[in-house]
Amino acid sequence: METACDAVTLATQTGRLDFLSAILAVLALILGIGAFPVFWYAQVRAEKVAREAAKSAADAELASVRARIEELANQYLDKRIPELFQLYAQIGRETVAEDIANRIAGAQDPDPNEDGN
């Protein structure tokens, strides 16, 4: 321990200890000021990575939802197609014949012999 005290005493007497303190103070100042851009870069980079991760997760979920919607729509149509086909067939069977349609249309036209007043 005596050697260490002698080295500190010698450094103090020759001015080396003040020089070392000044160098350490400047180094601490540089590191302190340099920390701000590093922090800013880390923050921007973290936000970018988080945004990309969130977008990829949302895209994957959207694709999953779209596939599920398509599957449900196909299931619904598979169940409803026979019923819809029967309804359209019934509409086709219940259509009015052309001669009946002409008589109905003629009945709705005003008679040219009648006075329209």
PDB file of N, CA, C and O in Angstrom, residues 3-54:
ATOM      1  N   THR A   3       3.527   1.712  -1.687  1.00  0.00           N
ATOM      2  CA  THR A   3       3.927   2.034  -3.048  1.00  0.00           C
ATOM      3  C   THR A   3       2.825   2.825  -3.743  1.00  0.00           C
ATOM      4  O   THR A   3       3.103   3.758  -4.486  1.00  0.00           O
ATOM      5  N   ALA A   4       1.582   2.443  -3.498  1.00  0.00           N
ATOM      6  CA  ALA A   4       0.470   3.149  -4.103  1.00  0.00           C
ATOM      7  C   ALA A   4       0.408   4.579  -3.596  1.00  0.00           C
ATOM      8  O   ALA A   4       0.154   5.516  -4.343  1.00  0.00           O
ATOM      9  N   CYS A   5       0.615   4.765  -2.332  1.00  0.00           N
ATOM     10  CA  CYS A   5       0.602   6.114  -1.772  1.00  0.00           C
ATOM     11  C   CYS A   5       1.746   6.938  -2.341  1.00  0.00           C
ATOM     12  O   CYS A   5       1.587   8.130  -2.603  1.00  0.00           O
ATOM     13  N   ASP A   6       2.868   6.309  -2.528  1.00  0.00           N
ATOM     14  CA  ASP A   6       3.998   7.028  -3.100  1.00  0.00           C
ATOM     15  C   ASP A   6       3.711   7.419  -4.555  1.00  0.00           C
ATOM     16  O   ASP A   6       4.078   8.505  -4.990  1.00  0.00           O
ATOM     17  N   ALA A   7       3.018   6.527  -5.312  1.00  0.00           N
ATOM     18  CA  ALA A   7       2.705   6.824  -6.710  1.00  0.00           C
ATOM     19  C   ALA A   7       1.688   7.957  -6.794  1.00  0.00           C
ATOM     20  O   ALA A   7       1.812   8.852  -7.628  1.00  0.00           O
ATOM     21  N   VAL A   8       0.697   7.960  -5.908  1.00  0.00           N
ATOM     22  CA  VAL A   8      -0.310   9.023  -5.897  1.00  0.00           C
ATOM     23  C   VAL A   8       0.344  10.325  -5.476  1.00  0.00           C
ATOM     24  O   VAL A   8       0.078  11.390  -6.050  1.00  0.00           O
ATOM     25  N   THR A   9       1.210  10.269  -4.495  1.00  0.00           N
ATOM     26  CA  THR A   9       1.911  11.467  -4.032  1.00  0.00           C
ATOM     27  C   THR A   9       2.791  12.018  -5.140  1.00  0.00           C
ATOM     28  O   THR A   9       2.813  13.232  -5.393  1.00  0.00           O
ATOM     29  N   LEU A  10       3.485  11.132  -5.816  1.00  0.00           N
ATOM     30  CA  LEU A  10       4.348  11.562  -6.925  1.00  0.00           C
ATOM     31  C   LEU A  10       3.517  12.177  -8.060  1.00  0.00           C
ATOM     32  O   LEU A  10       3.893  13.209  -8.616  1.00  0.00           O
ATOM     33  N   ALA A  11       2.350  11.535  -8.395  1.00  0.00           N
ATOM     34  CA  ALA A  11       1.496  12.055  -9.464  1.00  0.00           C
ATOM     35  C   ALA A  11       0.924  13.407  -9.096  1.00  0.00           C
ATOM     36  O   ALA A  11       0.808  14.308  -9.940  1.00  0.00           O
ATOM     37  N   THR A  12       0.596  13.590  -7.834  1.00  0.00           N
ATOM     38  CA  THR A  12       0.071  14.874  -7.387  1.00  0.00           C
ATOM     39  C   THR A  12       1.142  15.951  -7.453  1.00  0.00           C
ATOM     40  O   THR A  12       0.883  17.070  -7.894  1.00  0.00           O
ATOM     41  N   GLN A  13       2.341  15.612  -7.071  1.00  0.00           N
ATOM     42  CA  GLN A  13       3.419  16.595  -7.058  1.00  0.00           C
ATOM     43  C   GLN A  13       3.849  16.992  -8.467  1.00  0.00           C
ATOM     44  O   GLN A  13       4.216  18.141  -8.702  1.00  0.00           O
ATOM     45  N   THR A  14       3.768  16.073  -9.414  1.00  0.00           N
ATOM     46  CA  THR A  14       4.210  16.387 -10.778  1.00  0.00           C
ATOM     47  C   THR A  14       3.073  16.908 -11.651  1.00  0.00           C
ATOM     48  O   THR A  14       3.307  17.270 -12.802  1.00  0.00           O
ATOM     49  N   GLY A  15       1.842  16.909 -11.151  1.00  0.00           N
ATOM     50  CA  GLY A  15       0.728  17.420 -11.930  1.00  0.00           C
ATOM     51  C   GLY A  15       0.064  16.358 -12.809  1.00  0.00           C
ATOM     52  O   GLY A  15      -0.848  16.656 -13.566  1.00  0.00           O
ATOM     53  N   ARG A  16       0.547  15.152 -12.724  1.00  0.00           N
ATOM     54  CA  ARG A  16      -0.039  14.070 -13.527  1.00  0.00           C
ATOM     55  C   ARG A  16      -1.437  13.701 -13.054  1.00  0.00           C
ATOM     56  O   ARG A  16      -2.275  13.320 -13.843  1.00  0.00           O
ATOM     57  N   LEU A  17      -1.702  13.800 -11.773  1.00  0.00           N
ATOM     58  CA  LEU A  17      -3.017  13.459 -11.245  1.00  0.00           C
ATOM     59  C   LEU A  17      -4.070  14.442 -11.750  1.00  0.00           C
ATOM     60  O   LEU A  17      -5.184  14.040 -12.095  1.00  0.00           O
ATOM     61  N   ASP A  18      -3.724  15.722 -11.840  1.00  0.00           N
ATOM     62  CA  ASP A  18      -4.653  16.713 -12.384  1.00  0.00           C
ATOM     63  C   ASP A  18      -4.919  16.443 -13.868  1.00  0.00           C
ATOM     64  O   ASP A  18      -6.046  16.568 -14.343  1.00  0.00           O
ATOM     65  N   PHE A  19      -3.874  16.073 -14.578  1.00  0.00           N
ATOM     66  CA  PHE A  19      -4.017  15.762 -15.996  1.00  0.00           C
ATOM     67  C   PHE A  19      -4.917  14.538 -16.180  1.00  0.00           C
ATOM     68  O   PHE A  19      -5.808  14.518 -17.035  1.00  0.00           O
ATOM     69  N   LEU A  20      -4.708  13.500 -15.361  1.00  0.00           N
ATOM     70  CA  LEU A  20      -5.533  12.292 -15.432  1.00  0.00           C
ATOM     71  C   LEU A  20      -6.984  12.617 -15.096  1.00  0.00           C
ATOM     72  O   LEU A  20      -7.906  12.134 -15.753  1.00  0.00           O
ATOM     73  N   SER A  21      -7.203  13.457 -14.091  1.00  0.00           N
ATOM     74  CA  SER A  21      -8.572  13.858 -13.731  1.00  0.00           C
ATOM     75  C   SER A  21      -9.229  14.623 -14.874  1.00  0.00           C
ATOM     76  O   SER A  21     -10.411  14.435 -15.170  1.00  0.00           O
ATOM     77  N   ALA A  22      -8.486  15.491 -15.527  1.00  0.00           N
ATOM     78  CA  ALA A  22      -9.026  16.255 -16.653  1.00  0.00           C
ATOM     79  C   ALA A  22      -9.363  15.332 -17.821  1.00  0.00           C
ATOM     80  O   ALA A  22     -10.417  15.487 -18.463  1.00  0.00           O
ATOM     81  N   ILE A  23      -8.486  14.372 -18.104  1.00  0.00           N
ATOM     82  CA  ILE A  23      -8.748  13.412 -19.197  1.00  0.00           C
ATOM     83  C   ILE A  23     -10.006  12.600 -18.894  1.00  0.00           C
ATOM     84  O   ILE A  23     -10.864  12.404 -19.765  1.00  0.00           O
ATOM     85  N   LEU A  24     -10.115  12.117 -17.663  1.00  0.00           N
ATOM     86  CA  LEU A  24     -11.317  11.339 -17.285  1.00  0.00           C
ATOM     87  C   LEU A  24     -12.580  12.195 -17.349  1.00  0.00           C
ATOM     88  O   LEU A  24     -13.642  11.729 -17.752  1.00  0.00           O
ATOM     89  N   ALA A  25     -12.495  13.459 -16.963  1.00  0.00           N
ATOM     90  CA  ALA A  25     -13.656  14.358 -17.028  1.00  0.00           C
ATOM     91  C   ALA A  25     -14.073  14.592 -18.478  1.00  0.00           C
ATOM     92  O   ALA A  25     -15.269  14.570 -18.815  1.00  0.00           O
ATOM     93  N   VAL A  26     -13.108  14.810 -19.360  1.00  0.00           N
ATOM     94  CA  VAL A  26     -13.417  15.006 -20.783  1.00  0.00           C
ATOM     95  C   VAL A  26     -14.008  13.733 -21.371  1.00  0.00           C
ATOM     96  O   VAL A  26     -14.978  13.776 -22.135  1.00  0.00           O
ATOM     97  N   LEU A  27     -13.447  12.581 -21.008  1.00  0.00           N
ATOM     98  CA  LEU A  27     -13.973  11.307 -21.500  1.00  0.00           C
ATOM     99  C   LEU A  27     -15.408  11.088 -21.025  1.00  0.00           C
ATOM    100  O   LEU A  27     -16.272  10.668 -21.801  1.00  0.00           O
ATOM    101  N   ALA A  28     -15.684  11.411 -19.778  1.00  0.00           N
ATOM    102  CA  ALA A  28     -17.047  11.280 -19.247  1.00  0.00           C
ATOM    103  C   ALA A  28     -18.000  12.230 -19.965  1.00  0.00           C
ATOM    104  O   ALA A  28     -19.146  11.867 -20.272  1.00  0.00           O
ATOM    105  N   LEU A  29     -17.537  13.436 -20.257  1.00  0.00           N
ATOM    106  CA  LEU A  29     -18.370  14.402 -20.979  1.00  0.00           C
ATOM    107  C   LEU A  29     -18.671  13.909 -22.391  1.00  0.00           C
ATOM    108  O   LEU A  29     -19.814  13.997 -22.857  1.00  0.00           O
ATOM    109  N   ILE A  30     -17.662  13.393 -23.062  1.00  0.00           N
ATOM    110  CA  ILE A  30     -17.857  12.870 -24.421  1.00  0.00           C
ATOM    111  C   ILE A  30     -18.824  11.695 -24.405  1.00  0.00           C
ATOM    112  O   ILE A  30     -19.739  11.617 -25.241  1.00  0.00           O
ATOM    113  N   LEU A  31     -18.656  10.792 -23.447  1.00  0.00           N
ATOM    114  CA  LEU A  31     -19.574   9.651 -23.352  1.00  0.00           C
ATOM    115  C   LEU A  31     -20.995  10.103 -23.014  1.00  0.00           C
ATOM    116  O   LEU A  31     -21.965   9.568 -23.552  1.00  0.00           O
ATOM    117  N   GLY A  32     -21.110  11.095 -22.141  1.00  0.00           N
ATOM    118  CA  GLY A  32     -22.433  11.604 -21.782  1.00  0.00           C
ATOM    119  C   GLY A  32     -23.134  12.255 -22.962  1.00  0.00           C
ATOM    120  O   GLY A  32     -24.316  12.022 -23.211  1.00  0.00           O
ATOM    121  N   ILE A  33     -22.412  13.093 -23.689  1.00  0.00           N
ATOM    122  CA  ILE A  33     -23.006  13.758 -24.852  1.00  0.00           C
ATOM    123  C   ILE A  33     -23.256  12.747 -25.971  1.00  0.00           C
ATOM    124  O   ILE A  33     -24.265  12.805 -26.668  1.00  0.00           O
ATOM    125  N   GLY A  34     -22.362  11.786 -26.118  1.00  0.00           N
ATOM    126  CA  GLY A  34     -22.523  10.768 -27.149  1.00  0.00           C
ATOM    127  C   GLY A  34     -23.660   9.811 -26.873  1.00  0.00           C
ATOM    128  O   GLY A  34     -24.146   9.125 -27.775  1.00  0.00           O
ATOM    129  N   ALA A  35     -24.107   9.749 -25.636  1.00  0.00           N
ATOM    130  CA  ALA A  35     -25.198   8.843 -25.289  1.00  0.00           C
ATOM    131  C   ALA A  35     -26.522   9.308 -25.889  1.00  0.00           C
ATOM    132  O   ALA A  35     -27.382   8.484 -26.200  1.00  0.00           O
ATOM    133  N   PHE A  36     -26.698  10.609 -26.066  1.00  0.00           N
ATOM    134  CA  PHE A  36     -27.959  11.118 -26.612  1.00  0.00           C
ATOM    135  C   PHE A  36     -28.226  10.623 -28.028  1.00  0.00           C
ATOM    136  O   PHE A  36     -29.321  10.119 -28.303  1.00  0.00           O
ATOM    137  N   PRO A  37     -27.279  10.739 -28.970  1.00  0.00           N
ATOM    138  CA  PRO A  37     -27.557  10.210 -30.305  1.00  0.00           C
ATOM    139  C   PRO A  37     -27.726   8.687 -30.320  1.00  0.00           C
ATOM    140  O   PRO A  37     -28.559   8.165 -31.061  1.00  0.00           O
ATOM    141  N   VAL A  38     -26.975   8.005 -29.474  1.00  0.00           N
ATOM    142  CA  VAL A  38     -27.116   6.549 -29.410  1.00  0.00           C
ATOM    143  C   VAL A  38     -28.502   6.189 -28.884  1.00  0.00           C
ATOM    144  O   VAL A  38     -29.166   5.289 -29.413  1.00  0.00           O
ATOM    145  N   PHE A  39     -28.957   6.887 -27.857  1.00  0.00           N
ATOM    146  CA  PHE A  39     -30.298   6.645 -27.328  1.00  0.00           C
ATOM    147  C   PHE A  39     -31.353   6.953 -28.386  1.00  0.00           C
ATOM    148  O   PHE A  39     -32.300   6.186 -28.567  1.00  0.00           O
ATOM    149  N   TRP A  40     -31.201   8.065 -29.083  1.00  0.00           N
ATOM    150  CA  TRP A  40     -32.152   8.437 -30.127  1.00  0.00           C
ATOM    151  C   TRP A  40     -32.182   7.379 -31.230  1.00  0.00           C
ATOM    152  O   TRP A  40     -33.261   6.971 -31.681  1.00  0.00           O
ATOM    153  N   TYR A  41     -31.013   6.919 -31.658  1.00  0.00           N
ATOM    154  CA  TYR A  41     -30.949   5.889 -32.695  1.00  0.00           C
ATOM    155  C   TYR A  41     -31.604   4.595 -32.211  1.00  0.00           C
ATOM    156  O   TYR A  41     -32.359   3.964 -32.954  1.00  0.00           O
ATOM    157  N   ALA A  42     -31.313   4.209 -30.974  1.00  0.00           N
ATOM    158  CA  ALA A  42     -31.902   2.982 -30.434  1.00  0.00           C
ATOM    159  C   ALA A  42     -33.420   3.107 -30.353  1.00  0.00           C
ATOM    160  O   ALA A  42     -34.149   2.157 -30.661  1.00  0.00           O
ATOM    161  N   GLN A  43     -33.904   4.279 -29.984  1.00  0.00           N
ATOM    162  CA  GLN A  43     -35.349   4.492 -29.885  1.00  0.00           C
ATOM    163  C   GLN A  43     -36.001   4.419 -31.268  1.00  0.00           C
ATOM    164  O   GLN A  43     -37.015   3.748 -31.442  1.00  0.00           O
ATOM    165  N   VAL A  44     -35.428   5.092 -32.242  1.00  0.00           N
ATOM    166  CA  VAL A  44     -35.979   5.083 -33.603  1.00  0.00           C
ATOM    167  C   VAL A  44     -35.947   3.677 -34.174  1.00  0.00           C
ATOM    168  O   VAL A  44     -36.911   3.208 -34.785  1.00  0.00           O
ATOM    169  N   ARG A  45     -34.848   2.998 -33.967  1.00  0.00           N
ATOM    170  CA  ARG A  45     -34.704   1.629 -34.489  1.00  0.00           C
ATOM    171  C   ARG A  45     -35.708   0.686 -33.824  1.00  0.00           C
ATOM    172  O   ARG A  45     -36.316  -0.153 -34.483  1.00  0.00           O
ATOM    173  N   ALA A  46     -35.883   0.821 -32.515  1.00  0.00           N
ATOM    174  CA  ALA A  46     -36.839  -0.022 -31.795  1.00  0.00           C
ATOM    175  C   ALA A  46     -38.262   0.231 -32.284  1.00  0.00           C
ATOM    176  O   ALA A  46     -39.044  -0.712 -32.470  1.00  0.00           O
ATOM    177  N   GLU A  47     -38.606   1.492 -32.521  1.00  0.00           N
ATOM    178  CA  GLU A  47     -39.941   1.805 -33.043  1.00  0.00           C
ATOM    179  C   GLU A  47     -40.133   1.210 -34.428  1.00  0.00           C
ATOM    180  O   GLU A  47     -41.203   0.678 -34.738  1.00  0.00           O
ATOM    181  N   LYS A  48     -39.099   1.286 -35.265  1.00  0.00           N
ATOM    182  CA  LYS A  48     -39.192   0.736 -36.618  1.00  0.00           C
ATOM    183  C   LYS A  48     -39.367  -0.780 -36.577  1.00  0.00           C
ATOM    184  O   LYS A  48     -40.228  -1.327 -37.285  1.00  0.00           O
ATOM    185  N   VAL A  49     -38.584  -1.446 -35.745  1.00  0.00           N
ATOM    186  CA  VAL A  49     -38.693  -2.900 -35.632  1.00  0.00           C
ATOM    187  C   VAL A  49     -40.065  -3.286 -35.081  1.00  0.00           C
ATOM    188  O   VAL A  49     -40.701  -4.220 -35.577  1.00  0.00           O
ATOM    189  N   ALA A  50     -40.547  -2.556 -34.085  1.00  0.00           N
ATOM    190  CA  ALA A  50     -41.865  -2.843 -33.510  1.00  0.00           C
ATOM    191  C   ALA A  50     -42.969  -2.618 -34.535  1.00  0.00           C
ATOM    192  O   ALA A  50     -43.918  -3.409 -34.625  1.00  0.00           O
ATOM    193  N   ARG A  51     -42.849  -1.545 -35.314  1.00  0.00           N
ATOM    194  CA  ARG A  51     -43.850  -1.261 -36.343  1.00  0.00           C
ATOM    195  C   ARG A  51     -43.880  -2.371 -37.395  1.00  0.00           C
ATOM    196  O   ARG A  51     -44.950  -2.827 -37.815  1.00  0.00           O
ATOM    197  N   GLU A  52     -42.694  -2.823 -37.825  1.00  0.00           N
ATOM    198  CA  GLU A  52     -42.625  -3.895 -38.819  1.00  0.00           C
ATOM    199  C   GLU A  52     -43.188  -5.203 -38.262  1.00  0.00           C
ATOM    200  O   GLU A  52     -43.908  -5.920 -38.960  1.00  0.00           O
ATOM    201  N   ALA A  53     -42.871  -5.497 -37.002  1.00  0.00           N
ATOM    202  CA  ALA A  53     -43.383  -6.720 -36.381  1.00  0.00           C
ATOM    203  C   ALA A  53     -44.902  -6.663 -36.244  1.00  0.00           C
ATOM    204  O   ALA A  53     -45.601  -7.648 -36.513  1.00  0.00           O
ATOM    205  N   ALA A  54     -45.419  -5.504 -35.850  1.00  0.00           N
ATOM    206  CA  ALA A  54     -46.868  -5.351 -35.715  1.00  0.00           C
ATOM    207  C   ALA A  54     -47.552  -5.466 -37.071  1.00  0.00           C
ATOM    208  O   ALA A  54     -48.616  -6.086 -37.194  1.00  0.00           O
TER     209      ALA A  54
END
